[in-house]
Coordinates of C-alpha atoms and ligand atoms in Angstrom, one line a residue:
X33 CA 19.9 18.0 -3.7
X34 CA 17.4 19.9 -2.0
X35 CA 13.8 18.6 -3.3
X36 CA 11.7 21.8 -1.8
X37 CA 12.1 25.4 -1.9
X38 CA 9.8 28.2 -1.7
X39 CA 10.5 29.9 -5.2
X40 CA 12.4 28.6 -8.6
X41 CA 13.6 30.6 -11.5
X42 CA 14.5 29.1 -14.6
X43 CA 17.7 31.0 -16.3
X44 CA 20.0 32.9 -15.0
X45 CA 20.2 35.6 -17.9
X46 CA 19.6 39.3 -17.0
X47 CA 15.8 38.8 -15.4
X48 CA 16.8 35.6 -13.8
X49 CA 19.5 37.1 -11.6
X50 CA 17.4 39.9 -10.7
X51 CA 14.4 37.7 -10.0
X52 CA 16.7 35.4 -7.8
X53 CA 18.5 37.9 -5.9
X54 CA 15.4 39.7 -5.0
X55 CA 13.4 36.5 -4.1
X56 CA 16.6 35.2 -1.8
X57 CA 17.0 38.8 -0.5
X58 CA 13.3 38.9 1.1
X59 CA 14.4 35.9 2.9
X60 CA 12.6 32.8 0.5
X61 CA 14.3 29.7 0.4
X62 CA 14.8 30.1 -3.5
X63 CA 16.8 27.9 -6.3
X64 CA 18.0 29.0 -9.6
X65 CA 17.8 26.7 -12.5
X66 CA 20.2 27.4 -15.8
X67 CA 21.5 25.4 -18.5
X68 CA 25.1 26.6 -18.0
X69 CA 26.4 28.2 -15.3
X70 CA 29.1 29.4 -17.2
X71 CA 27.2 32.3 -18.9
X72 CA 25.3 33.5 -16.0
X73 CA 24.1 36.7 -16.8
X74 CA 25.8 36.5 -20.4
X75 CA 25.7 39.8 -22.5
X76 CA 25.2 38.2 -26.2
X77 CA 24.8 41.5 -27.9
X78 CA 26.3 44.3 -27.4
X79 CA 28.1 44.5 -23.6
X80 CA 26.4 48.1 -23.0
X81 CA 24.2 48.4 -19.8
X82 CA 21.5 51.5 -20.1
X83 CA 21.5 54.0 -22.5
X84 CA 18.3 56.2 -23.5
X85 CA 15.3 55.3 -21.3
X86 CA 17.5 51.7 -20.5
X87 CA 19.5 53.8 -18.2
X88 CA 16.3 55.0 -16.3
X89 CA 15.3 51.4 -16.0
X90 CA 18.8 50.2 -14.4
X91 CA 18.5 53.1 -11.8
X92 CA 15.1 52.3 -10.5
X93 CA 16.5 48.6 -10.4
X94 CA 18.8 50.1 -8.3
X95 CA 16.9 52.1 -6.3
X96 CA 14.6 49.5 -5.3
X97 CA 17.7 47.2 -3.9
X98 CA 18.3 45.3 -7.5
X99 CA 21.8 44.8 -8.6
X100 CA 22.8 45.6 -12.5
X101 CA 24.0 48.8 -11.7
X102 CA 25.8 47.4 -9.2
X103 CA 27.6 45.2 -11.2
X104 CA 28.0 47.5 -14.2
X105 CA 30.2 49.6 -11.6
X106 CA 32.2 46.8 -11.0
X107 CA 32.4 45.9 -14.7
X108 CA 32.0 49.1 -16.9
X109 CA 34.8 50.0 -18.9
X110 CA 33.3 53.2 -20.0
X111 CA 30.8 55.8 -18.4
X112 CA 28.8 57.7 -20.4
X113 CA 25.3 60.3 -19.2
X114 CA 24.0 60.4 -23.1
X115 CA 21.9 63.5 -24.0
X116 CA 24.6 65.7 -21.5
X117 CA 23.7 68.5 -24.2
X118 CA 20.3 68.4 -23.5
X119 CA 18.0 69.0 -20.4
X120 CA 18.7 66.7 -17.4
X121 CA 15.0 65.0 -17.9
X122 CA 16.5 63.3 -20.7
X123 CA 20.2 62.6 -19.4
X124 CA 20.7 58.9 -19.7
X125 CA 23.7 56.9 -18.0
X126 CA 25.3 54.4 -20.2
X127 CA 28.2 52.0 -19.6
X128 CA 30.2 50.0 -22.2
X129 CA 31.1 46.8 -19.8
X130 CA 34.1 44.2 -19.8
X131 CA 31.4 41.3 -20.6
X132 CA 33.3 38.7 -19.2
X133 CA 33.5 40.7 -16.0
X134 CA 30.2 41.4 -15.8
X135 CA 29.4 37.6 -16.2
X136 CA 32.0 36.8 -13.4
X137 CA 31.1 39.4 -10.5
X138 CA 27.0 38.7 -11.1
X139 CA 27.6 34.9 -10.9
X140 CA 29.6 35.5 -7.5
X141 CA 26.9 37.8 -6.3
X142 CA 24.3 34.9 -7.2
X143 CA 26.8 32.3 -4.9
X144 CA 27.4 34.6 -2.2
X145 CA 23.8 34.9 -1.7
X146 CA 22.5 33.8 1.4
X147 CA 19.0 31.5 0.9
X148 CA 20.3 30.7 -2.9
X149 CA 21.3 27.6 -4.7
X150 CA 22.2 27.2 -8.2
X151 CA 21.7 24.3 -10.2
X152 CA 23.2 23.3 -13.6
X153 CA 20.6 21.7 -15.3
X154 CA 17.5 22.1 -18.0
X155 CA 13.9 22.6 -16.7
X156 CA 11.7 20.5 -18.6
X157 CA 8.5 21.0 -17.1
X158 CA 6.0 22.9 -14.8
X159 CA 4.4 21.3 -12.4
X160 CA 0.7 22.6 -11.9
X161 CA -1.9 21.2 -9.9
X162 CA -5.5 22.9 -9.2
X163 CA -4.2 25.6 -11.9
X164 CA -1.6 26.3 -9.2
X165 CA 2.0 25.8 -10.0
X166 CA 3.8 23.5 -7.5
X167 CA 7.3 22.6 -8.8
X168 CA 9.8 21.9 -11.8
X169 CA 10.7 18.9 -13.2
X170 CA 14.5 18.6 -14.6
X171 CA 15.9 16.5 -17.5
X172 CA 16.9 13.9 -15.5
X173 CA 13.4 13.5 -14.3
X174 CA 13.9 14.7 -10.5
X175 CA 10.9 17.1 -9.6
X176 CA 11.8 20.0 -7.5
X177 CA 8.7 21.1 -5.4
X178 CA 8.3 25.0 -4.9
X179 CA 5.1 27.5 -4.2
X180 CA 5.8 29.8 -6.8
X181 CA 8.1 29.1 -9.9
X182 CA 10.0 32.3 -12.3
X183 CA 10.1 31.8 -15.8
X184 CA 13.1 33.8 -17.7
X185 CA 14.1 31.6 -20.5
X186 CA 15.0 34.4 -22.5
X187 CA 16.0 33.3 -26.4
X188 CA 16.5 29.6 -25.6
X189 CA 13.0 28.3 -26.0
X190 CA 13.2 26.2 -29.0
X191 CA 15.8 28.4 -30.4
X192 CA 17.3 27.9 -34.2
X193 CA 20.2 29.7 -35.3
X194 CA 20.8 31.2 -38.6
X195 CA 23.5 32.2 -40.5
X196 CA 22.9 32.9 -44.2
X197 CA 21.1 30.0 -45.0
X198 CA 22.7 27.5 -42.6
X199 CA 20.3 26.8 -39.6
X200 CA 20.8 24.6 -36.7
X201 CA 19.5 24.5 -33.1
X202 CA 20.7 26.8 -30.4
X203 CA 20.0 28.7 -27.6
X204 CA 22.8 31.3 -28.6
X205 CA 26.3 30.6 -30.4
X206 CA 27.5 27.6 -29.0
X207 CA 24.8 26.8 -26.1
X208 CA 22.3 24.4 -26.3
X209 CA 18.7 25.1 -26.5
X210 CA 15.9 24.6 -24.3
X211 CA 13.9 22.1 -26.5
X212 CA 11.1 20.5 -23.7
X213 CA 9.7 23.6 -21.7
X214 CA 7.9 25.1 -24.4
X215 CA 5.6 22.3 -24.8
X216 CA 4.9 22.0 -21.0
X217 CA 4.3 26.1 -21.1
X218 CA 1.6 25.6 -23.6
X219 CA -0.1 21.9 -21.9
X220 CA 0.4 22.0 -18.6
X221 CA 0.0 26.1 -18.2
X222 CA -2.3 27.0 -21.2
X223 CA -0.2 29.4 -22.5
X224 CA 0.1 30.0 -26.3
X225 CA 3.7 30.8 -27.5
X226 CA 4.6 32.8 -30.5
X227 CA 8.1 33.1 -32.5
X228 CA 10.1 36.3 -32.7
X229 CA 13.8 36.6 -34.4
X230 CA 16.8 38.7 -32.9
X231 CA 20.1 39.3 -34.3
X232 CA 24.2 40.1 -33.5
X233 CA 26.7 41.7 -35.2
X234 CA 30.3 40.3 -36.2
X235 CA 33.5 40.5 -33.7
X236 CA 36.5 41.9 -34.9
X237 CA 40.2 42.2 -33.9
X238 CA 41.3 45.3 -32.7
X239 CA 44.8 44.8 -33.5
X240 CA 43.5 44.8 -37.5
X241 CA 41.1 48.1 -37.6
X242 CA 42.8 51.5 -38.3
X243 CA 41.6 53.7 -35.8
X244 CA 43.0 56.7 -37.5
X245 CA 40.2 56.8 -40.0
X246 CA 37.5 57.0 -37.3
X247 CA 36.0 59.3 -35.0
X248 CA 36.6 58.9 -31.1
X249 CA 33.8 58.5 -28.5
X250 CA 35.9 58.7 -24.9
X251 CA 33.9 58.4 -21.6
X252 CA 32.9 61.2 -19.6
X253 CA 35.9 63.1 -18.4
X254 CA 34.2 62.8 -14.5
X255 CA 32.4 59.6 -14.8
X256 CA 29.8 58.5 -12.4
X257 CA 29.2 55.7 -10.8
X258 CA 25.4 53.9 -11.9
X259 CA 24.1 53.0 -8.8
X260 CA 22.8 55.0 -5.9
X261 CA 24.7 53.0 -2.9
X262 CA 28.2 53.1 -4.9
X263 CA 30.7 55.5 -2.9
X264 CA 31.1 57.9 -5.7
X265 CA 33.9 59.3 -3.7
X266 CA 36.2 56.1 -3.3
X267 CA 34.7 54.5 -6.5
X268 CA 37.4 53.1 -9.0
X269 CA 40.0 55.5 -8.2
X270 CA 42.3 53.8 -10.6
X271 CA 39.9 53.2 -13.2
X272 CA 41.3 53.1 -16.9
X273 CA 38.1 53.9 -19.5
X274 CA 38.4 52.5 -23.4
X275 CA 36.9 54.8 -26.0
X276 CA 34.5 53.4 -28.2
X277 CA 34.6 54.5 -32.0
X278 CA 32.5 55.9 -35.1
X279 CA 32.9 54.8 -38.7
X280 CA 30.1 54.8 -41.1
X281 CA 28.9 52.4 -44.2
X282 CA 29.0 53.6 -47.6
X283 CA 27.7 52.9 -51.0
X284 CA 29.9 49.8 -51.4
X285 CA 29.2 48.5 -48.1
X286 CA 25.4 48.6 -49.5
X287 CA 25.9 47.2 -52.7
X288 CA 27.3 44.2 -51.1
X289 CA 24.6 43.9 -48.6
X290 CA 21.8 44.8 -51.6
X291 CA 23.4 42.2 -54.3
X292 CA 23.0 39.5 -51.8
X293 CA 19.8 39.7 -49.9
X294 CA 18.7 36.5 -51.1
X295 CA 21.6 35.1 -49.6
X296 CA 20.8 36.2 -46.1
X297 CA 18.7 34.6 -43.4
X298 CA 16.9 38.2 -42.6
X299 CA 14.3 39.2 -45.0
X300 CA 13.7 36.1 -46.7
X301 CA 14.2 32.6 -46.3
X302 CA 14.0 30.7 -43.2
X303 CA 13.5 33.5 -40.5
X304 CA 10.1 34.9 -40.9
X305 CA 9.4 36.0 -37.2
X306 CA 9.5 39.3 -36.5
X307 CA 12.9 41.2 -35.4
X308 CA 13.4 44.8 -33.3
X309 CA 12.2 47.5 -35.4
X310 CA 15.1 49.1 -33.6
X311 CA 18.0 47.1 -33.5
X312 CA 17.5 46.2 -37.3
X313 CA 19.6 44.0 -39.7
X314 CA 21.9 45.8 -41.9
X315 CA 19.9 44.0 -44.6
X316 CA 16.9 45.8 -43.3
X317 CA 18.0 48.7 -43.0
X318 CA 19.3 48.7 -46.9
X319 CA 15.8 47.2 -48.0
X320 CA 13.8 50.0 -45.8
X321 CA 15.5 53.1 -46.5
X322 CA 17.0 52.7 -50.4
X323 CA 17.8 56.4 -50.5
X324 CA 20.1 56.3 -47.3
X325 CA 24.4 56.2 -48.3
X326 CA 25.7 55.8 -44.8
X327 CA 24.6 54.4 -41.7
X328 CA 26.5 54.9 -38.6
X329 CA 28.5 52.2 -37.0
X330 CA 30.2 52.5 -33.6
X331 CA 33.2 50.6 -32.9
X332 CA 32.9 49.2 -29.2
X333 CA 35.4 47.1 -26.8
X334 CA 34.2 43.8 -25.3
X335 CA 36.7 43.8 -22.2
X336 CA 39.8 44.6 -21.1
X337 CA 41.2 41.4 -21.7
X338 CA 40.2 40.7 -25.0
X339 CA 40.9 42.3 -28.6
X340 CA 37.5 41.8 -29.9
X341 CA 35.4 44.7 -30.6
X342 CA 31.6 44.6 -31.6
X343 CA 30.6 46.6 -34.4
X344 CA 27.4 48.2 -33.3
X345 CA 24.8 48.5 -36.0
X346 CA 26.1 45.9 -38.3
X347 CA 23.8 43.6 -37.1
X348 CA 23.3 40.6 -40.0
X349 CA 22.3 36.7 -41.0
X350 CA 24.9 37.3 -44.1
X351 CA 27.0 34.2 -44.9
X352 CA 30.5 34.7 -43.7
X353 CA 32.2 35.8 -46.8
X354 CA 29.8 38.5 -47.5
X355 CA 30.2 39.6 -43.8
X356 CA 33.8 39.8 -44.1
X357 CA 33.5 41.6 -47.1
X358 CA 31.0 43.9 -46.2
X359 CA 33.2 44.8 -43.0
X360 CA 36.2 45.3 -45.1
X361 CA 34.1 48.0 -47.6
X362 CA 34.1 50.2 -43.9
X363 CA 36.3 53.0 -43.2
X364 CA 39.1 51.7 -40.9
X365 CA 38.1 48.2 -41.3
X366 CA 39.7 47.7 -44.6
X367 CA 41.9 44.6 -42.8
X368 CA 39.6 44.1 -40.1
X369 CA 39.6 40.3 -39.3
X370 CA 36.7 38.5 -38.1
X371 CA 37.0 36.7 -34.7
X372 CA 33.1 35.8 -34.5
X373 CA 30.7 36.1 -37.2
X374 CA 27.0 37.5 -36.8
X375 CA 23.9 35.8 -36.4
X376 CA 20.3 35.5 -36.1
X377 CA 18.3 33.6 -34.0
X378 CA 14.7 32.7 -33.7
X379 CA 13.1 31.3 -30.2
X380 CA 9.7 31.1 -28.8
X381 CA 7.9 34.1 -26.8
X382 CA 4.8 33.9 -24.6
X383 CA 2.3 37.1 -25.6
X384 CA 2.6 39.2 -22.4
X385 CA -1.1 39.5 -22.9
X386 CA -1.6 36.1 -20.8
X387 CA 0.2 37.9 -17.9
X388 CA -0.9 40.1 -15.3
X389 CA 0.5 43.3 -14.4
X390 CA 2.3 41.3 -11.3
X391 CA 3.6 39.2 -14.3
X392 CA 1.9 36.2 -13.2
X393 CA 0.6 34.4 -15.4
X394 CA -3.2 34.4 -15.8
X395 CA -4.2 30.6 -16.4
X396 CA -1.5 29.3 -13.3
X397 CA -1.7 30.8 -10.0
X398 CA 2.5 31.4 -8.6
X399 CA 4.0 30.9 -12.3
X400 CA 5.5 34.1 -13.0
X401 CA 7.2 34.8 -16.7
X402 CA 10.3 37.4 -16.9
X403 CA 12.5 39.1 -19.6
X404 CA 12.5 37.8 -23.3
X405 CA 10.2 35.2 -22.9
X406 CA 7.6 37.9 -22.7
X407 CA 8.5 39.2 -26.3
X408 CA 10.8 42.3 -25.3
X409 CA 14.5 42.8 -26.2
X410 CA 17.5 44.0 -24.2
X411 CA 19.3 43.5 -21.1
X412 CA 17.8 46.3 -19.1
X413 CA 14.0 45.4 -20.1
X414 CA 14.9 41.7 -19.2
X415 CA 16.3 42.9 -15.9
X416 CA 13.0 45.2 -14.6
X417 CA 10.7 42.5 -15.3
X418 CA 12.7 39.8 -13.7
X419 CA 13.0 42.4 -10.5
X420 CA 9.4 42.6 -10.8
X421 CA 8.9 39.1 -11.2
X422 CA 10.9 38.2 -8.5
X423 CA 9.5 40.2 -5.9
X424 CA 6.0 39.4 -6.6
X425 CA 6.8 36.0 -6.3
X426 CA 8.3 36.3 -3.1
X427 CA 5.1 38.4 -1.9
X428 CA 2.8 35.8 -3.4
X429 CA 4.5 33.5 -1.2
X430 CA 4.8 35.5 1.9
X431 CA 1.1 35.8 1.9
X432 CA 1.8 40.1 1.2
X433 CA 0.3 42.8 -1.2
X434 CA 1.5 42.3 -4.8
X435 CA 3.8 44.9 -6.3
X436 CA 2.5 47.1 -9.3
X437 CA 4.9 50.1 -10.4
X438 CA 2.3 53.0 -12.0
X439 CA 3.0 54.5 -15.3
X440 CA 3.7 57.9 -13.7
X441 CA 6.0 56.5 -10.9
X442 CA 8.6 54.6 -13.3
X443 CA 9.8 53.3 -16.6
X444 CA 9.4 50.0 -15.3
X445 CA 5.9 50.6 -14.7
X446 CA 5.5 51.7 -18.3
X447 CA 6.9 48.7 -19.6
X448 CA 5.1 46.5 -17.7
X449 CA 1.9 48.0 -18.3
X450 CA 2.6 48.2 -22.3
X451 CA 3.4 44.6 -22.6
X452 CA 0.6 43.3 -20.6
X453 CA -1.9 46.0 -22.1
X454 CA -1.1 46.5 -25.8
X455 CA 0.8 42.9 -26.2
X456 CA 2.9 43.3 -29.3
X457 CA 3.8 42.0 -32.6
X458 CA 7.4 42.7 -32.9
X459 CA 10.3 42.7 -30.0
X460 CA 9.2 45.8 -27.6
X461 CA 12.2 47.8 -26.2
X462 CA 12.2 51.0 -24.1
X463 CA 12.1 54.8 -25.2
X464 CA 11.2 58.0 -23.3
X465 CA 8.6 59.0 -25.7
X466 CA 6.7 55.7 -24.5
X467 CA 6.7 57.8 -21.1
X468 CA 3.8 60.9 -20.5
X469 CA 5.5 61.3 -16.9
X470 CA 8.9 61.6 -18.3
X471 CA 10.0 65.3 -16.8
X472 CA 9.0 63.4 -13.2
X473 CA 10.5 59.9 -14.0
X474 CA 14.3 60.7 -14.7
X475 CA 17.4 59.0 -13.7
X476 CA 18.5 61.5 -11.2
X477 CA 15.5 61.0 -8.9
X478 CA 14.8 57.3 -9.3
X479 CA 16.0 56.9 -5.2
X480 CA 13.2 59.7 -4.3
X481 CA 10.6 57.9 -6.6
X482 CA 11.6 54.3 -5.4
X483 CA 13.6 53.5 -2.2
X484 CA 10.9 53.8 -0.4
X485 CA 9.1 50.7 -2.2
X486 CA 12.6 48.8 -2.0
X487 CA 12.5 49.2 1.2
X488 CA 9.1 48.2 2.2
X489 CA 9.6 44.7 0.2
X490 CA 12.6 44.5 2.5
X491 CA 15.4 44.9 -0.1
X492 CA 17.1 48.2 1.6
X493 CA 19.3 47.5 4.3
X494 CA 18.8 49.6 7.4
X495 CA 22.1 51.4 6.9
X496 CA 21.5 52.0 3.2
X497 CA 18.2 53.5 4.2
X498 CA 19.5 55.6 7.1
X499 CA 21.6 56.9 4.7
X500 CA 19.1 57.7 2.0
X501 CA 16.4 59.3 4.9
X502 CA 19.5 61.8 5.7
X503 CA 20.2 62.5 1.9
X504 CA 16.2 62.9 1.4
X505 CA 15.8 65.5 4.5
X506 CA 18.9 67.3 3.0
X507 CA 17.2 67.7 -0.4
X508 CA 14.3 68.9 1.2
X509 CA 15.9 71.7 3.6
X510 CA 18.1 72.6 0.4
X511 CA 14.5 72.9 -1.3
X512 CA 13.3 74.9 1.7
X513 CA 16.0 77.1 1.5
X514 CA 17.0 76.3 5.2
X515 CA 20.6 77.1 5.1
X516 CA 21.7 75.6 8.5
X517 CA 21.3 72.2 7.0
X518 CA 24.0 72.8 4.6
X519 CA 26.1 72.6 7.3
X520 CA 26.2 68.5 6.7
X521 CA 29.1 66.7 5.5
X522 CA 29.4 64.4 2.5
X523 CA 31.0 62.2 5.0
X524 CA 27.6 61.8 6.8
X525 CA 25.5 61.7 3.3
X526 CA 28.1 59.1 1.7
X527 CA 27.4 57.5 -0.9
X528 CA 25.0 60.5 -1.4
X529 CA 26.6 63.8 -1.4
X530 CA 25.9 68.0 -1.1
X531 CA 26.7 68.3 -4.5
X532 CA 23.9 65.3 -5.6
X533 CA 21.5 66.9 -3.2
X534 CA 21.8 70.5 -4.7
X535 CA 22.0 69.0 -8.1
X536 CA 18.6 67.7 -7.5
X537 CA 17.0 70.7 -6.5
X538 CA 18.1 72.5 -9.0
X539 CA 16.8 70.2 -11.3
X540 CA 13.4 70.0 -9.6
X541 CA 13.2 73.8 -9.9
X542 CA 13.9 74.2 -13.1
X543 CA 11.0 71.8 -14.5
X544 CA 9.0 72.7 -11.2
X545 CA 5.9 74.2 -13.5
X546 CA 5.5 71.5 -15.8
X547 CA 6.1 68.7 -13.0
X548 CA 3.3 70.3 -11.4
X549 CA 1.4 70.1 -14.6
X550 CA 1.9 66.8 -15.0
X551 CA 1.1 65.6 -11.8
X552 CA -2.7 67.2 -12.2
X553 CA -2.6 65.0 -14.9
X554 CA -1.4 62.0 -13.0
X555 CA -3.6 62.7 -10.1
X556 CA -7.0 63.0 -12.6
X557 CA -6.0 60.0 -14.4
X558 CA -5.6 58.0 -10.9
X559 CA -9.1 58.1 -10.1
X560 CA -9.9 56.1 -12.7
X561 CA -6.4 54.1 -12.8
X562 CA -7.3 52.0 -9.8
X563 CA -11.0 51.2 -10.4
X564 CA -11.0 47.9 -10.1
X565 CA -12.5 45.8 -12.8
X566 CA -13.8 41.8 -10.8
X567 CA -12.0 39.1 -12.3
X568 CA -14.3 37.2 -13.9
X569 CA -16.4 40.5 -15.3
X570 CA -17.9 38.9 -18.6
X571 CA -17.7 41.3 -21.2
X572 CA -19.5 39.7 -24.3
X573 CA -22.7 40.3 -22.1
X574 CA -22.3 44.4 -22.0
X575 CA -24.4 44.4 -25.1
X576 CA -23.2 48.0 -26.5
X577 CA -19.7 46.5 -26.8
X578 CA -18.9 46.1 -30.7
X579 CA -17.5 42.7 -31.0
X580 CA -14.1 44.2 -31.4
X581 CA -14.4 45.5 -28.0
X582 CA -15.9 42.3 -26.4
X583 CA -12.8 40.4 -28.1
X584 CA -10.0 42.4 -27.1
X585 CA -11.1 43.1 -23.7
X586 CA -11.3 39.3 -23.0
X587 CA -8.0 38.7 -24.3
X588 CA -6.0 41.3 -22.1
X589 CA -8.8 41.0 -19.5
X590 CA -7.4 44.6 -17.8
X591 CA -7.5 44.6 -13.8
X592 CA -8.3 48.1 -13.5
X593 CA -10.4 51.1 -15.8
X594 CA -7.2 53.0 -16.3
X595 CA -5.8 49.7 -17.8
X596 CA -8.7 49.2 -19.9
X597 CA -8.7 52.5 -21.6
X598 CA -5.1 51.5 -22.6
X599 CA -6.0 48.7 -24.7
X600 CA -5.6 48.6 -28.2
X601 CA -8.7 50.0 -30.2
X602 CA -10.8 50.7 -27.0
X603 CA -12.7 54.0 -27.1
X604 CA -13.5 56.3 -24.6
X605 CA -17.2 55.5 -25.1
X606 CA -16.4 52.0 -24.6
X607 CA -14.9 53.2 -20.9
X608 CA -17.8 55.3 -20.0
X609 CA -20.0 52.1 -20.6
X610 CA -17.7 50.1 -18.4
X611 CA -17.5 52.6 -15.7
X612 CA -20.8 52.7 -15.9
X613 CA -21.3 48.5 -15.5
X614 CA -18.8 48.4 -12.7
X615 CA -20.3 51.1 -10.5
X616 CA -23.5 49.3 -11.0
X617 CA -22.0 46.3 -10.0
X618 CA -20.6 47.7 -6.8
X619 CA -23.8 49.0 -6.2
X620 CA -26.1 46.0 -6.3
X621 CA -23.2 44.1 -4.5
X622 CA -23.5 47.2 -1.3
X623 CA -27.3 46.8 -1.5
X624 CA -27.0 43.3 -0.9
X625 CA -24.8 43.5 1.7
X626 CA -26.9 46.1 2.9
X627 CA -30.2 43.8 3.0
X628 CA -27.7 41.0 4.3
X629 CA -27.4 43.3 8.0
X630 CA -30.7 44.3 8.2
Ligands
LIG221 C1 21.9 37.1 -31.0 C2 21.3 37.8 -30.5 C3 20.9 39.1 -30.5 C4 20.5 39.9 -29.4 N1 20.5 41.0 -30.1 C5 20.1 42.4 -29.3 C6 19.8 43.1 -29.5 O1 20.3 43.5 -30.7 N2 19.5 44.4 -28.6 C7 19.0 43.9 -27.7 O2 18.3 44.7 -26.8 N3 19.0 42.9 -27.2 C8 19.6 41.7 -28.0 N4 19.5 40.0 -27.9 C9 19.0 39.9 -26.3 C10 19.3 40.2 -25.4 O3 20.5 39.2 -24.9 C11 18.1 39.6 -24.1 O4 17.0 40.8 -24.6 C12 18.4 39.4 -23.0 O5 19.3 39.1 -22.4 C13 17.1 38.7 -22.4 O6 17.7 38.7 -20.7 P1 16.3 37.2 -20.3 O7 17.1 37.2 -19.1 O8 15.4 37.2 -20.8 O9 17.2 35.9 -21.6 P2 18.6 35.7 -21.6 O10 19.8 36.6 -21.2 O11 18.7 34.6 -22.8 O12 19.0 34.6 -20.5 C14 18.4 33.2 -20.4 C15 18.9 31.9 -19.1 O13 17.8 31.4 -19.3 C16 18.6 29.8 -19.6 N5 17.7 28.9 -19.7 C17 16.5 28.5 -20.8 N6 15.9 28.2 -20.8 C18 16.1 27.1 -19.4 C19 15.7 26.4 -19.3 N7 14.4 25.0 -19.3 N8 16.4 25.4 -17.9 C20 17.0 25.7 -17.4 N9 18.0 27.2 -17.9 C21 17.4 27.9 -19.1 C22 19.6 30.1 -20.5 O14 21.2 29.3 -20.1 C23 19.8 31.5 -19.8 O15 20.9 31.6 -18.7 C24 20.0 39.7 -28.5 C25 20.2 38.1 -27.8 C26 21.0 37.4 -28.6 C27 21.0 35.7 -28.2

């Protein structure tokens, strides 16, 4: 076993996989340590990638050289653009995946990657010297040195599984939790941890379902690949798409759940931590909306080689027999047999107010955190952060400028700015409504927005970048109405195409007026956005600040005036005062420099 790396990534979930691939592809000697190599990139909940706002993030990771879209193109069993009946600004690609294939292809990608080693073990301690990370200790006592460490431990830190009133330790069902790292994050890294929870649904045998009572939800007739770099012309010619199906809960289902709430681990009992508001358990839905007599249940296949189907919408912490009764009360599921029951899981997370917008911990240099450990939920949110954490760990080791994505250029930028500025009191997931510039940051133009960044970081090959540049020029030419350039062939543009370039221009022109207004707004905001606040600025010394303002700003320690303006409870008047202080400090520094020169 080698004992020295540039970057160590802990955890091979969706965040860890992106982090280690980015770091290794940047040329850094990278190690990924994970509890179980058979569960690399496992999808413990619905095996679907993308969807509203999430699809945009996957396309953004892809445009910068990440992996999630590429693997989805290989493992998807149904491809669909959501919101396709609405304007292109909100079109969101989504793919239902074969969960085993997804894990196998991602695993292979890691194994094939140059500069990347994989180690099955449990990381038990972060080694820190003089407030700087210098390695990781594993459970067997060995230490491995590293210049940077990325922690992506998902739902595993002191994970507790709840099934009705029964509970036991576990990182996911049938997987052991990580029992030691939490203490090291607290003691050695100075982080404070909290508890969140999430639930998953039961899986039933497709052979026991009566689909004639449900509505079919087929994939798109002309499916498109997720990745910008997949050649659409030759992509999976024999792709066999599987359908999803729609059914509904009814008053009988609600009675079974409502009469037995006290037996569930969700609203009462042991699981007291907050769960994702937008992925509520059926118990929570029935408690919160007693007037509703029916909720959607999407019945979704989990793979080509399994009979298991996922009951999307039936997240639950009820005991086994009640889950079975609840399922059998639903149209089409009267005789359905459960293969795996739903459960809730509670785990440690670290408040993202403790990390910078680079995802580096404020307390320990070169320690990065990404994914569910930062209080988010969802594969795409995890992968986005994993990518940025891996890239920034690499850039720091290389002594280069770090990557901070703006709110006006990407959903990933919004995600990171939101969590590091406002924190959260329940698991965070992405929505289009969180984006103030959503007409400009669409799924179709993720490449035009971000591929240059991926290239600068070193994650886009010469060949891919040359093709991208041809595509970008074609888009510009079509926009400018230079007809002769339309003679360019698809062969020259592949994996992009002439049709894609024309569509891009059409979408851009459709929104042009609005986009110009948004750009003006963004430029105005940028003036303040990038005004730096010194790292050691003492907010408590600003007399005009209220006690709450001082406390909030000390807690978040925003890096720029723009970030400070988004801190919870900060008023425009606080920002005006802060701006005057920063200008004053700048002037004083300049004066001192001038005096020295004289
Ligand atoms: C029961 C359940 C229900 C869920 N429900 C939803 C939902 O409804 N909606 C939704 O969007 N998302 C849901 N999720 C969350 C989704 O799975 C996560 O958001 C996503 O997988 C997080 O990715 P991650 O990379 O941060 O962590 P994970 O995918 O959890 O991966 C963590 C990795 O870290 C490894 N690891 C942890 N600790 C150590 C250690 N000390 N040493 C070595 N390796 C370690 C683990 O082995 C694992 O490989 C659910 C998850 C679970 C378990």
